[in-house]
Each structure stands twice: as C-alpha cells, then as structure tokens.
Short mmCIF file of C-alpha atoms in Angstrom, two decimals:
data_model
loop_
_atom_site.label_atom_id
_atom_site.label_comp_id
_atom_site.label_asym_id
_atom_site.label_seq_id
_atom_site.Cartn_x
_atom_site.Cartn_y
_atom_site.Cartn_z
CA MET A 1 37.49 11.38 -15.17
CA LYS A 2 35.84 13.88 -12.77
CA ASN A 3 32.14 13.71 -11.91
CA ASP A 4 31.31 16.96 -13.74
CA GLU A 5 33.02 15.76 -16.86
CA PHE A 6 31.22 12.49 -16.73
CA GLU A 7 27.97 14.31 -16.28
CA LEU A 8 28.51 16.21 -19.49
CA TYR A 9 29.30 13.08 -21.45
CA TYR A 10 26.42 11.28 -19.88
CA LYS A 11 23.89 13.97 -20.82
CA PHE A 12 25.15 14.16 -24.31
CA THR A 13 25.14 10.42 -25.12
CA ARG A 14 21.78 10.06 -23.32
CA LYS A 15 20.21 12.52 -25.76
CA LEU A 16 21.63 10.81 -28.78
CA GLN A 17 20.20 7.46 -27.59
CA LYS A 18 16.70 8.54 -26.87
CA GLU A 19 14.97 7.34 -30.10
CA LYS A 20 17.07 4.10 -30.34
CA GLN A 21 16.47 3.26 -26.68
CA ILE A 22 12.62 3.52 -27.11
CA ARG A 23 12.64 1.14 -30.03
CA ASP A 24 15.00 -1.30 -28.24
CA ILE A 25 12.88 -1.37 -25.17
CA ASP A 26 9.82 -1.98 -27.17
CA ARG A 27 11.31 -5.07 -28.73
CA LYS A 28 12.86 -6.33 -25.42
CA MET A 29 9.75 -5.98 -23.46
CA LEU A 30 7.77 -7.75 -26.06
CA ASP A 31 10.16 -10.62 -26.07
CA ILE A 32 10.03 -10.87 -22.26
CA ALA A 33 6.23 -10.83 -22.31
CA ASN A 34 5.93 -13.45 -24.99
CA SER A 35 8.53 -15.82 -23.69
CA SER A 36 7.25 -16.94 -20.32
CA ARG A 37 3.77 -16.18 -19.58
CA LYS A 38 0.50 -17.99 -20.31
CA ARG A 39 -2.85 -16.43 -19.97
CA ARG A 40 -5.35 -18.77 -18.32
CA ARG A 41 -9.04 -18.40 -19.07
CA PHE A 42 -11.75 -19.28 -16.54
CA ASP A 43 -15.43 -19.64 -16.98
CA GLU A 44 -17.80 -18.09 -14.43
CA GLN A 45 -17.33 -19.40 -10.87
CA THR A 46 -18.10 -18.24 -7.43
CA GLU A 47 -15.51 -16.02 -5.90
CA LYS A 48 -13.57 -17.64 -3.03
CA ILE A 49 -11.09 -15.21 -1.61
CA SER A 50 -8.94 -16.08 1.29
CA LYS A 51 -6.32 -13.99 3.10
CA GLN A 52 -2.92 -15.59 3.50
CA LYS A 53 0.03 -14.33 5.36
CA LYS A 54 2.72 -12.78 3.22
CA THR A 55 5.66 -14.97 2.45
CA ARG A 56 8.68 -14.81 0.27
CA LYS A 57 6.72 -16.61 -2.44
CA PHE A 58 3.96 -14.01 -2.43
CA TYR A 59 6.52 -11.25 -2.73
CA LYS A 60 8.25 -13.10 -5.49
CA THR A 61 5.09 -13.86 -7.41
CA ARG A 62 3.74 -10.35 -7.09
CA ALA A 63 7.02 -8.74 -8.24
CA ARG A 64 7.23 -10.99 -11.29
CA ALA A 65 3.61 -10.35 -12.14
CA LEU A 66 3.93 -6.62 -11.87
CA VAL A 67 6.94 -6.50 -14.17
CA PHE A 68 5.03 -8.75 -16.55
CA ILE A 69 2.04 -6.41 -16.61
CA ILE A 70 4.26 -3.58 -17.63
CA SER A 71 5.97 -5.71 -20.21
CA VAL A 72 2.89 -6.94 -21.93
CA SER A 73 1.16 -3.59 -21.88
CA LEU A 74 4.12 -1.86 -23.53
CA GLY A 75 4.30 -4.63 -26.04
CA LEU A 76 0.67 -4.65 -27.11
CA GLY A 77 1.06 -2.19 -29.90
CA VAL A 78 -1.99 -0.08 -29.83
CA GLY A 79 -1.60 2.39 -27.11
CA THR A 80 2.11 1.67 -26.81
CA LYS A 81 3.12 5.10 -28.15
CA ALA A 82 0.97 6.88 -25.68
CA LEU A 83 2.51 5.04 -22.89
CA TYR A 84 5.95 5.86 -24.02
CA ASP A 85 5.08 9.49 -23.52
CA GLU A 86 4.96 8.76 -19.80
CA VAL A 87 7.17 5.73 -19.01
CA ALA A 88 9.49 3.06 -20.02
CA PRO A 89 9.87 -0.06 -17.87
CA ILE A 90 12.64 -1.83 -16.18
CA ILE A 91 13.47 -5.15 -14.98
CA THR A 92 13.95 -7.67 -12.26
CA VAL A 93 17.51 -8.37 -11.33
CA TYR A 94 19.48 -10.53 -8.90
CA VAL A 95 21.82 -8.73 -6.70
CA GLN A 96 24.37 -9.68 -4.13
CA ASN A 97 23.72 -8.96 -0.48
CA GLU A 98 26.16 -8.39 2.36
CA ALA A 99 26.46 -12.11 3.07
CA ASP A 100 27.51 -12.85 -0.42
CA ASN A 101 24.29 -14.72 -1.15
CA TYR A 102 22.11 -13.88 -4.08
CA THR A 103 18.78 -12.55 -3.29
CA LEU A 104 15.94 -11.31 -5.37
CA ALA A 105 15.64 -7.56 -5.59
CA GLU A 106 12.93 -5.85 -7.50
CA TRP A 107 13.74 -2.62 -9.09
CA PHE A 108 11.14 -0.41 -10.69
CA GLY A 109 12.45 2.55 -12.65
CA TYR A 110 10.54 4.66 -14.99
CA TYR A 111 11.63 7.18 -17.57
CA ASN A 112 9.37 10.22 -17.54
CA VAL A 113 9.83 11.59 -20.98
CA SER A 114 9.18 15.20 -21.85
CA ASP A 115 10.53 17.70 -24.19
CA GLU A 116 13.48 18.25 -21.94
CA GLY A 117 14.43 14.58 -22.02
CA TYR A 118 14.33 11.75 -19.60
CA PHE A 119 13.79 12.06 -15.92
CA LEU A 120 14.36 9.04 -13.76
CA ASP A 121 11.82 8.35 -11.06
CA SER A 122 12.84 5.12 -9.49
CA GLN A 123 13.08 3.23 -6.24
CA ILE A 124 14.83 0.17 -5.00
CA LYS A 125 12.92 -2.50 -3.14
CA ARG A 126 14.91 -5.10 -1.67
CA GLU A 127 13.77 -8.45 -0.20
CA VAL A 128 15.39 -9.19 3.15
CA ASN A 129 14.24 -11.73 5.60
CA ASP A 130 10.89 -12.09 4.05
CA GLY A 131 10.32 -8.34 3.99
CA TRP A 132 10.88 -5.60 1.58
CA PHE A 133 12.81 -2.47 2.35
CA ASN A 134 12.43 0.53 0.18
CA GLU A 135 15.96 1.87 -0.18
CA GLY A 136 14.88 4.98 -1.79
CA PRO A 137 15.75 6.62 -5.09
CA MET A 138 18.81 5.53 -6.91
CA PRO A 139 21.64 7.99 -7.22
CA PHE A 140 22.10 7.22 -10.82
CA ASP A 141 20.05 5.92 -13.72
CA TYR A 142 21.35 2.38 -14.01
CA THR A 143 18.85 1.48 -16.77
CA ASP A 144 20.45 3.81 -19.19
CA PRO A 145 22.43 2.02 -21.82
CA GLU A 146 25.30 4.55 -21.33
CA ASN A 147 25.92 3.21 -17.97
CA LEU A 148 27.37 -0.08 -19.16
CA SER A 149 30.35 -1.66 -17.64
CA ILE A 150 32.53 -4.39 -19.10
CA THR A 151 34.94 -6.96 -17.71
CA GLU A 152 38.68 -6.97 -18.43
CA ASP A 153 38.37 -9.36 -21.40
CA GLY A 154 35.55 -7.43 -23.06
CA ARG A 155 32.61 -9.33 -21.96
CA LYS A 156 29.55 -7.15 -21.40
CA VAL A 157 28.02 -6.81 -18.03
CA GLY A 158 24.81 -4.87 -17.45
CA ALA A 159 24.96 -1.79 -15.34
CA ILE A 160 21.83 -2.83 -13.53
CA VAL A 161 23.66 -6.02 -12.36
CA ASP A 162 26.48 -3.96 -10.92
CA TYR A 163 24.22 -1.79 -8.85
CA TYR A 164 25.21 -2.98 -5.45
CA ASN A 165 28.85 -3.39 -6.06
CA GLY A 166 28.98 0.09 -7.54
CA PHE A 167 26.75 1.75 -5.15
CA ASN A 168 28.48 0.43 -2.13
CA ARG A 169 31.71 1.80 -3.51
CA TYR A 170 30.13 5.04 -4.19
CA LEU A 171 28.84 5.40 -0.63
CA ARG A 172 32.23 4.55 0.78
CA SER A 173 34.28 6.85 -1.34
CA ASN A 174 35.07 10.45 -1.65
CA ILE A 175 34.85 12.60 -4.71
CA ASP A 176 36.71 11.24 -7.84
CA LYS A 177 36.62 7.69 -6.36
CA GLY A 178 33.02 6.93 -6.74
CA TYR A 179 30.83 4.98 -8.98
CA TYR A 180 30.59 7.59 -11.70
CA GLU A 181 34.29 7.27 -12.30
CA THR A 182 34.09 3.53 -12.21
CA ILE A 183 31.26 3.44 -14.82
CA TYR A 184 33.03 5.80 -17.10
CA THR A 185 36.21 3.73 -17.01
CA GLN A 186 34.26 0.76 -18.00
CA MET A 187 32.61 2.60 -20.85
CA GLU A 188 36.00 3.69 -22.13
CA ARG A 189 37.22 0.06 -22.06
CA LEU A 190 34.16 -0.99 -24.03
CA ALA A 191 34.73 1.64 -26.65
CA SER A 192 38.48 0.94 -26.90
CA ILE A 193 37.75 -2.61 -28.09
CA GLY A 194 35.13 -1.45 -30.60
CA LYS A 195 32.01 -2.23 -28.70
CA ASP A 196 29.09 0.12 -28.52
CA PRO A 197 28.86 1.43 -24.91
CA ASN A 198 25.38 2.68 -25.58
CA SER A 199 23.75 -0.59 -26.56
CA ILE A 200 20.83 -1.64 -24.48
CA ASP A 201 21.54 -5.11 -25.65
CA SER A 202 24.34 -5.12 -23.19
CA LEU A 203 22.02 -5.29 -20.15
CA TYR A 204 21.96 -8.73 -18.75
CA THR A 205 20.70 -10.27 -15.51
CA PHE A 206 22.88 -12.57 -13.49
CA GLU A 207 20.88 -15.56 -14.72
CA GLU A 208 21.40 -14.46 -18.33
CA LEU A 209 25.11 -13.95 -17.79
CA THR A 210 25.45 -17.21 -16.09
CA GLU A 211 23.88 -19.06 -18.94
CA MET A 212 25.78 -17.13 -21.51
CA LEU A 213 29.16 -17.55 -19.96
CA GLY A 214 28.72 -21.04 -18.55
CA LYS A 215 29.80 -20.00 -15.12
CA GLU A 216 28.11 -20.97 -11.86
CA GLU A 217 28.44 -17.46 -10.29
CA ILE A 218 28.31 -14.15 -11.90
CA LYS A 219 28.96 -11.37 -9.46
CA GLY A 220 28.90 -8.26 -11.49
CA MET A 221 31.46 -5.74 -12.56
CA GLY A 222 34.87 -7.14 -13.25
CA VAL A 223 34.12 -10.46 -11.67
CA ASN A 224 33.23 -13.72 -13.37
CA MET B 1 1.83 -2.37 4.86
CA LYS B 2 -0.73 -5.15 4.83
CA ASP B 3 0.32 -8.40 6.56
CA TYR B 4 -1.78 -10.53 4.29
CA GLU B 5 -2.34 -11.15 0.73
CA GLU B 6 -5.61 -12.00 -0.97
CA VAL B 7 -5.71 -15.37 -2.76
CA ILE B 8 -8.52 -16.50 -5.00
CA LYS B 9 -9.11 -20.10 -5.79
CA LEU B 10 -9.87 -20.87 -9.44
CA ASP B 11 -10.28 -24.46 -10.56
CA ASN B 12 -8.92 -25.51 -7.26
CA GLU B 13 -5.71 -23.68 -7.86
CA ASP B 14 -4.56 -20.65 -5.72
CA PHE B 15 -4.07 -17.39 -7.59
CA LEU B 16 -2.56 -14.29 -5.94
CA ILE B 17 -4.62 -11.14 -6.50
CA VAL B 18 -1.72 -8.90 -7.63
CA SER B 19 -3.83 -5.85 -8.44
CA ARG B 20 -7.38 -4.52 -8.64
CA LEU B 21 -8.93 -1.83 -10.66
CA ASN B 22 -12.35 -0.29 -11.19
CA TYR B 23 -13.19 0.78 -14.69
CA GLU B 24 -16.65 2.02 -15.84
CA GLY B 25 -18.15 0.65 -12.68
CA LYS B 26 -16.76 -2.86 -13.15
CA GLU B 27 -14.20 -4.37 -10.91
CA TYR B 28 -11.21 -6.19 -12.59
CA LEU B 29 -8.60 -8.41 -10.90
CA TYR B 30 -5.11 -9.30 -12.16
CA VAL B 31 -4.30 -12.63 -10.77
CA ASN B 32 -1.18 -14.79 -10.83
CA SER B 33 -0.88 -18.51 -10.14
CA LEU B 34 0.92 -19.46 -6.95
CA VAL B 35 1.37 -23.03 -8.44
CA ASN B 36 2.98 -22.02 -11.72
CA GLU B 37 4.11 -18.48 -11.63
CA SER B 38 3.96 -18.20 -15.50
CA ASP B 39 0.12 -18.52 -15.45
CA TYR B 40 -1.96 -15.43 -15.04
CA SER B 41 -5.40 -14.12 -15.83
CA ILE B 42 -7.54 -11.05 -15.76
CA LEU B 43 -10.86 -11.51 -14.12
CA GLU B 44 -14.04 -9.50 -14.01
CA GLU B 45 -15.82 -9.52 -10.75
CA TYR B 46 -19.67 -9.08 -10.63
CA GLU B 47 -22.78 -10.10 -8.83
CA LYS B 48 -25.15 -12.84 -9.98
CA ASP B 49 -28.09 -14.08 -7.96
CA GLY B 50 -26.86 -12.56 -4.87
CA ARG B 51 -23.33 -14.16 -5.22
CA THR B 52 -20.05 -12.56 -6.17
CA VAL B 53 -18.68 -14.41 -9.14
CA VAL B 54 -15.68 -13.99 -11.39
CA LYS B 55 -14.81 -14.87 -14.95
CA SER B 56 -12.00 -14.20 -17.42
CA ILE B 57 -12.48 -11.05 -19.52
CA ASP B 58 -13.18 -11.24 -23.23
CA ASP B 59 -10.31 -10.93 -25.62
CA ASP B 60 -11.49 -7.69 -27.09
CA LYS B 61 -11.19 -6.06 -23.65
CA TYR B 62 -7.82 -7.55 -22.79
CA GLU B 63 -5.60 -4.98 -24.27
CA LEU B 64 -7.56 -2.04 -22.70
CA ILE B 65 -7.63 -3.49 -19.29
CA MET B 66 -4.02 -4.60 -19.35
CA ASN B 67 -2.99 -1.03 -20.15
CA LEU B 68 -5.10 0.28 -17.39
CA PHE B 69 -3.40 -2.14 -14.95
CA THR B 70 -0.07 -0.73 -16.13
CA LYS B 71 -1.00 2.87 -15.59
CA ASN B 72 -2.44 2.07 -12.12
CA LEU B 73 0.72 0.26 -11.20
CA ILE B 74 2.89 3.15 -12.25
CA ASN B 75 0.86 5.62 -10.32
CA ASP B 76 1.03 3.40 -7.28
CA ASN B 77 4.77 3.29 -7.47
CA ASN B 78 5.07 6.98 -8.02
#
C-alpha cells in the first residue's frame, strides 16, 4: 500500500466516521470525567499563594487536570454541542522512550470541525528529565479511529499507544516503508478477522492494555 | 517558561493553580490537589475587608465556568 492510496482510503473512512466518532467521544469523555475526579468545596478563606519550583509532580498534576477540564466540560451536556463545533479532546498516554523506560507524555490534539471535515491541530509534549519538550505537530492524526493497529493474534492496540514506535520508524524510513504503510497493514489485519477498524473503542492506554491482558509490560504495536 | 508554579493552601492542603480566568470582572481559579490528584475545585477570588479571599463557586455557575476554562485552555494550546 502506497502512501497516496492510503490517503484516499483514510479520507474516505474518516468522512464516514464523523458522526459516530462525535457520539463515541462524548460518551468516553463523560466516563473519564465521572470515573476518577472529586470536586472539593471550600468555604471562604484567606488566599495564601506560594510559588514552588516546578517538579515532575507539578507537571503531572497539571497535565491530568487539563485533560480533566476538557473531559468534564465536554461531558456536561448543555453547551456540549457548541464545543463540538470547535474541538474534540484527546488523551493522556504512556509512551516508551529511548531508554525503554515508560514515561508520561501528554498529548493534546484537537479536531477543528468545519464543513470541509476535520482538521488536526495537535502537538506533542513530552516529559524528559523534569522538563517538557514540545515536539511539534504530529505527522498523522493518531486519535482517528481509522488509525488503529492490531497485534498478530487479533488483540486491539490503540494507535495513540503506538505513536513512538511508529513515528520512529517513519522518520527512519523512505517512501513505502513508513508508518502509513504499517498502519494500513494493521487495519487490514483487523478487518480480515471481522473486527471494525474504525471503532474508537479500540483505543487504549498502556495501563488499560496491561490490565486487560494481564501482562506487566505493553509496548505497543505488535508487542505484548 | 515560568520556573515556578503557584500553589494555594486550602484547609492546610496544597492545591496547584492549574489555570486562571477572568469572567465578567471576577477572577476564577481552577485548582488541583497535590496530595490527592483526583481532588479539584473551582474558586472565585475576591476582595473582602482589604484581604484577598477565595471560596468555591456555586453549583449554578459550575458548568459555565468549566466550559470557559476549557475554551481558554484550547486557545492557549493553539
């Protein structure tokens, strides 16, 4: 499968999925919002603000909070439709770094929806040595359900999870050997065993995969 | 990039100020606990008797303010 062929398939399936995707994201975001957060209420008290040096914990807390804000807001119901006219949210994932250690990476991607369809406006922020590096826009829309991959035995692995593995290959390769081809191969495998390659339910984090499969380490595409 | 984060102490517990916004002349803070990361609150900041004080927002404002935080966040990231 060549890149231009893949692009055609990609655009076609993407259009078909637009409505379903919005409904699914609505449900998924509401689940996330309701599952883990507790709103604390405070009576009036004097403001005591201090400045503390940024640490890994601050970054982590901030990132989770920001994802939560989006999740809750999109799940609130009233006003949700208006927000969908502008954006849809994405997710925190664990990725594998060069040293084969898992590290927290925060990825914020937004769909800008217009009459012409979706436009990805995203960026990668990666936590390395207590600092975040903006790695720039992604070369591909990894939040799109069409970009699923699947392991040899048919288990589903989210495309987001595969980001670093796939992207590294893409950077190192020449035409016809890149990530597009890899993704498409995975999609075909998914379809060949009767699975829906366009299901957003097939997006998992490493944590979810680990729990689901009962394994200690989940490393992404084709690896368990 | 700032080297420091703002932390507010509420009931003797540290909360990170994740985001601020001004709406209709009022200042709102979204804060997240640094002790239990699943705890959060939205605060309104105002002056009283020469002091700056904060309190949680009322339930009827929650949805509106939360949506505003979201839009601010999206704009910041764009």
